[in-house]
Amino acid sequence: MDFIPYPAIDLKGGQVVRLKRGDMAQATVYGDPATQARAFDEAGFPWLHVVDLDGAFAGKPANVEAVRAILGATTRPVQLGGGIRDMKTVEAWLEAGIARVILGSAAAKNPDFAREACRAFPGKVAIGIDARDGFVATEGWAETGTLTALDLGLKLEDAGAAAIIHTDIDRDGMLGGVNVAATAALAERLSTPVIASGGVAGRADLDALRATGTIAGVIIGRALYDGRLTAEEALGAAGKTYPAES
């Protein structure tokens, strides 16, 4: 199984930001989306992971121009989440050049829609399972229900998603270490590839995730932006080389 590092570009008000535990009031601004996308592209990352944070709260796309600027600045495939709640939005983003859309709140609240989207666009739909204390959170992580991450994963196992992205909200943006155990436990129960997210602090986290042999990748945010993890280290943890593209 390939282990893919996904550098994260989170968008708020048209700018690249990083949050702590998904709290919009705790945003650190890092600058221009296109510039950041180009830097990750040139570093050799094989994919970019983009989240429209404003869209996640609004329930519809909110940083459209910033996403389009990212698409214009990189040759790498981009996966996008945040505010994608209906088939029209799925189709619009795929037509715009997004390689893979991520359904989070929509998948948790309407599993049938997630299945329909996966069937309509094979390989181009991922499911985002965001959990706080093991329970699924939706609406930009503002609401936490009684459904567990594993329950949701099993419920959508038949959807045919390209991947499941498992985020530990309490660790997200905190640089306290990724939740290897919870992510591995989910991956072991599912046939759908599982990508870890939340809390990466350095190379050791990536090595621990890859060593499980069951986790397909990791999303890396603040550790890259704050210099705790270099692009070279992140790509080295993948165990293979991704050539830079011109």
mmCIF file of C-alpha atoms in Angstrom:
data_model
loop_
_atom_site.group_PDB
_atom_site.id
_atom_site.type_symbol
_atom_site.label_atom_id
_atom_site.label_comp_id
_atom_site.label_asym_id
_atom_site.label_seq_id
_atom_site.Cartn_x
_atom_site.Cartn_y
_atom_site.Cartn_z
ATOM 1 C CA MET A 1 0.000 0.000 0.000
ATOM 2 C CA ASP A 2 1.300 3.437 -0.942
ATOM 3 C CA PHE A 3 1.545 5.893 1.960
ATOM 4 C CA ILE A 4 0.798 9.371 0.625
ATOM 5 C CA PRO A 5 1.530 12.647 2.453
ATOM 6 C CA TYR A 6 -1.080 15.321 1.715
ATOM 7 C CA PRO A 7 -0.080 18.914 2.565
ATOM 8 C CA ALA A 8 -3.103 20.879 3.757
ATOM 9 C CA ILE A 9 -4.294 24.260 2.533
ATOM 10 C CA ASP A 10 -7.168 25.486 4.702
ATOM 11 C CA LEU A 11 -9.026 28.535 3.409
ATOM 12 C CA LYS A 12 -10.712 31.274 5.410
ATOM 13 C CA GLY A 13 -11.611 34.631 3.913
ATOM 14 C CA GLY A 14 -9.582 33.847 0.808
ATOM 15 C CA GLN A 15 -6.376 33.241 2.744
ATOM 16 C CA VAL A 16 -4.428 30.194 3.903
ATOM 17 C CA VAL A 17 -4.949 29.629 7.625
ATOM 18 C CA ARG A 18 -4.459 26.967 10.264
ATOM 19 C CA LEU A 19 -6.940 26.497 13.096
ATOM 20 C CA LYS A 20 -6.648 24.893 16.505
ATOM 21 C CA ARG A 21 -9.216 22.118 17.074
ATOM 22 C CA GLY A 22 -11.296 23.594 14.253
ATOM 23 C CA ASP A 23 -11.939 26.844 16.164
ATOM 24 C CA MET A 24 -12.424 29.644 13.619
ATOM 25 C CA ALA A 25 -11.524 32.173 16.311
ATOM 26 C CA GLN A 26 -8.071 30.608 16.621
ATOM 27 C CA ALA A 27 -6.824 31.113 13.081
ATOM 28 C CA THR A 28 -3.203 31.760 12.155
ATOM 29 C CA VAL A 29 -2.908 33.351 8.707
ATOM 30 C CA TYR A 30 -0.167 32.062 6.412
ATOM 31 C CA GLY A 31 -0.816 33.975 3.212
ATOM 32 C CA ASP A 32 -1.787 33.483 -0.412
ATOM 33 C CA PRO A 33 -3.393 30.187 -1.546
ATOM 34 C CA ALA A 34 -1.854 30.110 -5.039
ATOM 35 C CA THR A 35 1.627 30.808 -3.694
ATOM 36 C CA GLN A 36 1.288 28.029 -1.130
ATOM 37 C CA ALA A 37 -0.053 25.575 -3.698
ATOM 38 C CA ARG A 38 2.857 26.323 -6.015
ATOM 39 C CA ALA A 39 5.340 25.781 -3.180
ATOM 40 C CA PHE A 40 3.870 22.386 -2.280
ATOM 41 C CA ASP A 41 3.813 21.430 -5.973
ATOM 42 C CA GLU A 42 7.459 22.365 -6.465
ATOM 43 C CA ALA A 43 8.440 20.503 -3.309
ATOM 44 C CA GLY A 44 7.187 17.313 -4.931
ATOM 45 C CA PHE A 45 4.032 16.494 -2.982
ATOM 46 C CA PRO A 46 1.868 14.189 -5.149
ATOM 47 C CA TRP A 47 -1.487 15.597 -3.948
ATOM 48 C CA LEU A 48 -2.831 18.756 -2.310
ATOM 49 C CA HIS A 49 -5.545 18.679 0.347
ATOM 50 C CA VAL A 50 -7.727 21.804 0.394
ATOM 51 C CA VAL A 51 -10.539 22.694 2.804
ATOM 52 C CA ASP A 52 -12.992 25.556 2.380
ATOM 53 C CA LEU A 53 -13.479 26.320 6.077
ATOM 54 C CA ASP A 54 -16.026 29.078 5.504
ATOM 55 C CA GLY A 55 -17.907 26.723 3.216
ATOM 56 C CA ALA A 56 -18.000 24.020 5.887
ATOM 57 C CA PHE A 57 -19.855 26.392 8.217
ATOM 58 C CA ALA A 58 -22.039 27.960 5.517
ATOM 59 C CA GLY A 59 -23.004 24.640 3.943
ATOM 60 C CA LYS A 60 -22.032 25.847 0.475
ATOM 61 C CA PRO A 61 -18.797 26.892 -1.291
ATOM 62 C CA ALA A 62 -17.412 30.154 0.047
ATOM 63 C CA ASN A 63 -13.798 30.368 -1.170
ATOM 64 C CA VAL A 64 -14.393 29.637 -4.829
ATOM 65 C CA GLU A 65 -11.882 32.127 -6.215
ATOM 66 C CA ALA A 66 -9.161 30.915 -3.844
ATOM 67 C CA VAL A 67 -9.757 27.307 -4.889
ATOM 68 C CA ARG A 68 -9.646 28.268 -8.550
ATOM 69 C CA ALA A 69 -6.375 30.116 -7.919
ATOM 70 C CA ILE A 70 -4.935 26.944 -6.363
ATOM 71 C CA LEU A 71 -6.025 24.889 -9.368
ATOM 72 C CA GLY A 72 -4.318 27.393 -11.647
ATOM 73 C CA ALA A 73 -1.091 27.272 -9.651
ATOM 74 C CA THR A 74 -0.511 23.514 -9.458
ATOM 75 C CA THR A 75 -0.271 20.531 -11.762
ATOM 76 C CA ARG A 76 -0.950 18.134 -8.872
ATOM 77 C CA PRO A 77 -4.346 16.563 -8.218
ATOM 78 C CA VAL A 78 -6.336 18.432 -5.575
ATOM 79 C CA GLN A 79 -8.859 16.969 -3.145
ATOM 80 C CA LEU A 80 -11.349 19.469 -1.722
ATOM 81 C CA GLY A 81 -13.712 19.461 1.230
ATOM 82 C CA GLY A 82 -15.974 22.014 2.877
ATOM 83 C CA GLY A 83 -19.518 22.997 1.949
ATOM 84 C CA ILE A 84 -20.102 20.201 -0.551
ATOM 85 C CA ARG A 85 -23.650 19.136 0.293
ATOM 86 C CA ASP A 86 -25.393 18.288 -2.997
ATOM 87 C CA MET A 87 -24.770 16.661 -6.364
ATOM 88 C CA LYS A 88 -24.754 19.985 -8.201
ATOM 89 C CA THR A 89 -21.806 21.165 -6.099
ATOM 90 C CA VAL A 90 -19.987 17.856 -6.547
ATOM 91 C CA GLU A 91 -20.381 18.123 -10.323
ATOM 92 C CA ALA A 92 -19.351 21.785 -10.406
ATOM 93 C CA TRP A 93 -16.098 21.180 -8.526
ATOM 94 C CA LEU A 94 -15.161 18.147 -10.584
ATOM 95 C CA GLU A 95 -15.852 20.092 -13.774
ATOM 96 C CA ALA A 96 -13.659 22.923 -12.420
ATOM 97 C CA GLY A 97 -10.711 20.537 -12.143
ATOM 98 C CA ILE A 98 -10.897 19.156 -8.606
ATOM 99 C CA ALA A 99 -9.671 15.547 -8.711
ATOM 100 C CA ARG A 100 -11.536 14.344 -5.628
ATOM 101 C CA VAL A 101 -14.285 15.922 -3.544
ATOM 102 C CA ILE A 102 -14.654 15.172 0.155
ATOM 103 C CA LEU A 103 -18.108 14.675 1.658
ATOM 104 C CA GLY A 104 -18.162 15.234 5.415
ATOM 105 C CA SER A 105 -21.350 16.556 6.976
ATOM 106 C CA ALA A 106 -23.341 15.498 3.918
ATOM 107 C CA ALA A 107 -22.140 11.900 4.200
ATOM 108 C CA ALA A 108 -22.854 11.719 7.919
ATOM 109 C CA LYS A 109 -26.355 13.149 7.596
ATOM 110 C CA ASN A 110 -27.315 11.632 4.261
ATOM 111 C CA PRO A 111 -25.442 8.374 3.560
ATOM 112 C CA ASP A 112 -27.634 7.703 0.515
ATOM 113 C CA PHE A 113 -26.365 10.901 -1.096
ATOM 114 C CA ALA A 114 -22.781 9.801 -0.436
ATOM 115 C CA ARG A 115 -23.450 6.451 -2.098
ATOM 116 C CA GLU A 116 -25.072 8.167 -5.078
ATOM 117 C CA ALA A 117 -22.092 10.493 -5.509
ATOM 118 C CA CYS A 118 -19.594 7.624 -5.248
ATOM 119 C CA ARG A 119 -21.506 5.644 -7.877
ATOM 120 C CA ALA A 120 -21.795 8.628 -10.208
ATOM 121 C CA PHE A 121 -18.117 9.557 -9.948
ATOM 122 C CA PRO A 122 -16.015 6.451 -9.222
ATOM 123 C CA GLY A 123 -12.662 7.253 -7.645
ATOM 124 C CA LYS A 124 -13.496 10.933 -7.298
ATOM 125 C CA VAL A 125 -15.343 11.015 -3.967
ATOM 126 C CA ALA A 126 -13.832 10.629 -0.492
ATOM 127 C CA ILE A 127 -15.672 10.524 2.833
ATOM 128 C CA GLY A 128 -14.523 12.767 5.665
ATOM 129 C CA ILE A 129 -15.118 11.302 9.115
ATOM 130 C CA ASP A 130 -14.344 13.976 11.692
ATOM 131 C CA ALA A 131 -14.500 12.761 15.276
ATOM 132 C CA ARG A 132 -14.416 14.347 18.712
ATOM 133 C CA ASP A 133 -13.855 11.771 21.465
ATOM 134 C CA GLY A 134 -14.734 9.116 18.901
ATOM 135 C CA PHE A 135 -18.086 10.671 17.908
ATOM 136 C CA VAL A 136 -18.784 12.176 14.496
ATOM 137 C CA ALA A 137 -18.896 15.979 14.306
ATOM 138 C CA THR A 138 -20.535 17.913 11.470
ATOM 139 C CA GLU A 139 -21.266 21.470 10.274
ATOM 140 C CA GLY A 140 -17.656 22.615 10.413
ATOM 141 C CA TRP A 141 -17.231 20.527 13.588
ATOM 142 C CA ALA A 142 -19.763 22.729 15.386
ATOM 143 C CA GLU A 143 -22.150 19.818 16.073
ATOM 144 C CA THR A 144 -21.284 16.460 17.643
ATOM 145 C CA GLY A 145 -23.795 13.614 17.552
ATOM 146 C CA THR A 146 -24.070 10.090 18.938
ATOM 147 C CA LEU A 147 -22.750 8.247 15.881
ATOM 148 C CA THR A 148 -19.219 6.877 16.285
ATOM 149 C CA ALA A 149 -16.543 7.160 13.621
ATOM 150 C CA LEU A 150 -16.468 3.385 13.250
ATOM 151 C CA ASP A 151 -20.263 3.181 12.934
ATOM 152 C CA LEU A 152 -20.215 5.733 10.133
ATOM 153 C CA GLY A 153 -17.305 4.016 8.426
ATOM 154 C CA LEU A 154 -19.096 0.672 8.482
ATOM 155 C CA LYS A 155 -22.352 2.265 7.318
ATOM 156 C CA LEU A 156 -20.586 3.700 4.267
ATOM 157 C CA GLU A 157 -18.358 0.709 3.573
ATOM 158 C CA ASP A 158 -20.556 -0.217 0.622
ATOM 159 C CA ALA A 159 -20.446 3.280 -0.895
ATOM 160 C CA GLY A 160 -17.311 2.681 -2.941
ATOM 161 C CA ALA A 161 -15.508 5.817 -1.760
ATOM 162 C CA ALA A 162 -11.979 6.449 -2.982
ATOM 163 C CA ALA A 163 -10.855 7.003 0.615
ATOM 164 C CA ILE A 164 -11.983 7.816 4.122
ATOM 165 C CA ILE A 165 -10.262 10.734 5.822
ATOM 166 C CA HIS A 166 -10.310 10.309 9.594
ATOM 167 C CA THR A 167 -9.681 13.482 11.589
ATOM 168 C CA ASP A 168 -9.228 13.603 15.347
ATOM 169 C CA ILE A 169 -10.609 17.070 16.038
ATOM 170 C CA ASP A 170 -9.126 17.455 19.510
ATOM 171 C CA ARG A 171 -5.651 16.959 18.054
ATOM 172 C CA ASP A 172 -6.102 19.028 14.917
ATOM 173 C CA GLY A 173 -3.694 21.955 14.752
ATOM 174 C CA MET A 174 -2.304 21.217 18.224
ATOM 175 C CA LEU A 175 0.988 19.541 17.215
ATOM 176 C CA GLY A 176 0.425 17.008 19.984
ATOM 177 C CA GLY A 177 0.847 13.869 17.900
ATOM 178 C CA VAL A 178 -1.493 12.014 15.598
ATOM 179 C CA ASN A 179 -3.993 9.469 16.921
ATOM 180 C CA VAL A 180 -2.368 6.405 15.378
ATOM 181 C CA ALA A 181 -4.349 3.895 17.427
ATOM 182 C CA ALA A 182 -7.804 5.217 16.543
ATOM 183 C CA THR A 183 -6.970 5.607 12.866
ATOM 184 C CA ALA A 184 -5.406 2.155 12.640
ATOM 185 C CA ALA A 185 -8.399 0.602 14.410
ATOM 186 C CA LEU A 186 -10.690 2.165 11.816
ATOM 187 C CA ALA A 187 -8.472 1.108 8.912
ATOM 188 C CA GLU A 188 -8.337 -2.478 10.150
ATOM 189 C CA ARG A 189 -12.133 -2.752 10.076
ATOM 190 C CA LEU A 190 -12.622 -1.206 6.638
ATOM 191 C CA SER A 191 -11.636 -2.161 3.116
ATOM 192 C CA THR A 192 -11.783 1.486 1.997
ATOM 193 C CA PRO A 193 -8.357 3.178 2.256
ATOM 194 C CA VAL A 194 -8.097 5.349 5.376
ATOM 195 C CA ILE A 195 -6.123 8.601 5.541
ATOM 196 C CA ALA A 196 -5.087 10.027 8.929
ATOM 197 C CA SER A 197 -5.541 13.677 9.861
ATOM 198 C CA GLY A 198 -5.027 15.821 12.931
ATOM 199 C CA GLY A 199 -2.112 16.427 15.263
ATOM 200 C CA VAL A 200 0.956 15.600 13.167
ATOM 201 C CA ALA A 201 3.930 17.035 15.030
ATOM 202 C CA GLY A 202 6.894 15.616 13.145
ATOM 203 C CA ARG A 203 8.498 12.781 11.214
ATOM 204 C CA ALA A 204 7.908 10.247 14.008
ATOM 205 C CA ASP A 205 4.140 10.547 13.537
ATOM 206 C CA LEU A 206 4.433 9.763 9.845
ATOM 207 C CA ASP A 207 6.713 6.801 10.498
ATOM 208 C CA ALA A 208 4.284 5.410 13.088
ATOM 209 C CA LEU A 209 1.341 5.704 10.702
ATOM 210 C CA ARG A 210 3.160 4.071 7.821
ATOM 211 C CA ALA A 211 4.425 1.275 10.082
ATOM 212 C CA THR A 212 0.851 0.123 10.733
ATOM 213 C CA GLY A 213 0.701 -1.137 7.172
ATOM 214 C CA THR A 214 -3.013 -0.329 7.062
ATOM 215 C CA ILE A 215 -3.115 3.471 6.759
ATOM 216 C CA ALA A 216 -3.012 4.902 3.236
ATOM 217 C CA GLY A 217 -1.785 8.408 3.924
ATOM 218 C CA VAL A 218 -1.689 11.430 6.190
ATOM 219 C CA ILE A 219 -2.761 15.051 5.973
ATOM 220 C CA ILE A 220 -0.139 17.455 7.278
ATOM 221 C CA GLY A 221 -0.854 21.045 8.242
ATOM 222 C CA ARG A 222 0.696 23.165 10.972
ATOM 223 C CA ALA A 223 3.816 21.000 11.290
ATOM 224 C CA LEU A 224 4.779 21.989 7.732
ATOM 225 C CA TYR A 225 3.856 25.634 8.128
ATOM 226 C CA ASP A 226 5.719 26.032 11.414
ATOM 227 C CA GLY A 227 8.813 24.236 10.153
ATOM 228 C CA ARG A 228 8.595 21.266 12.519
ATOM 229 C CA LEU A 229 8.497 19.005 9.490
ATOM 230 C CA THR A 230 10.181 19.699 6.173
ATOM 231 C CA ALA A 231 8.768 18.696 2.816
ATOM 232 C CA GLU A 232 11.791 16.449 2.343
ATOM 233 C CA GLU A 233 11.084 14.661 5.627
ATOM 234 C CA ALA A 234 7.393 14.275 4.827
ATOM 235 C CA LEU A 235 8.113 12.869 1.385
ATOM 236 C CA GLY A 236 10.849 10.649 2.799
ATOM 237 C CA ALA A 237 8.335 9.082 5.160
ATOM 238 C CA ALA A 238 6.314 7.985 2.132
ATOM 239 C CA GLY A 239 9.100 5.609 1.171
ATOM 240 C CA LYS A 240 9.151 6.712 -2.461
ATOM 241 C CA THR A 241 10.113 9.710 -4.550
ATOM 242 C CA TYR A 242 7.570 11.938 -6.285
ATOM 243 C CA PRO A 243 9.366 13.945 -8.980
ATOM 244 C CA ALA A 244 8.770 17.675 -9.209
ATOM 245 C CA GLU A 245 6.623 18.702 -12.146
ATOM 246 C CA SER A 246 7.212 21.662 -14.383
#
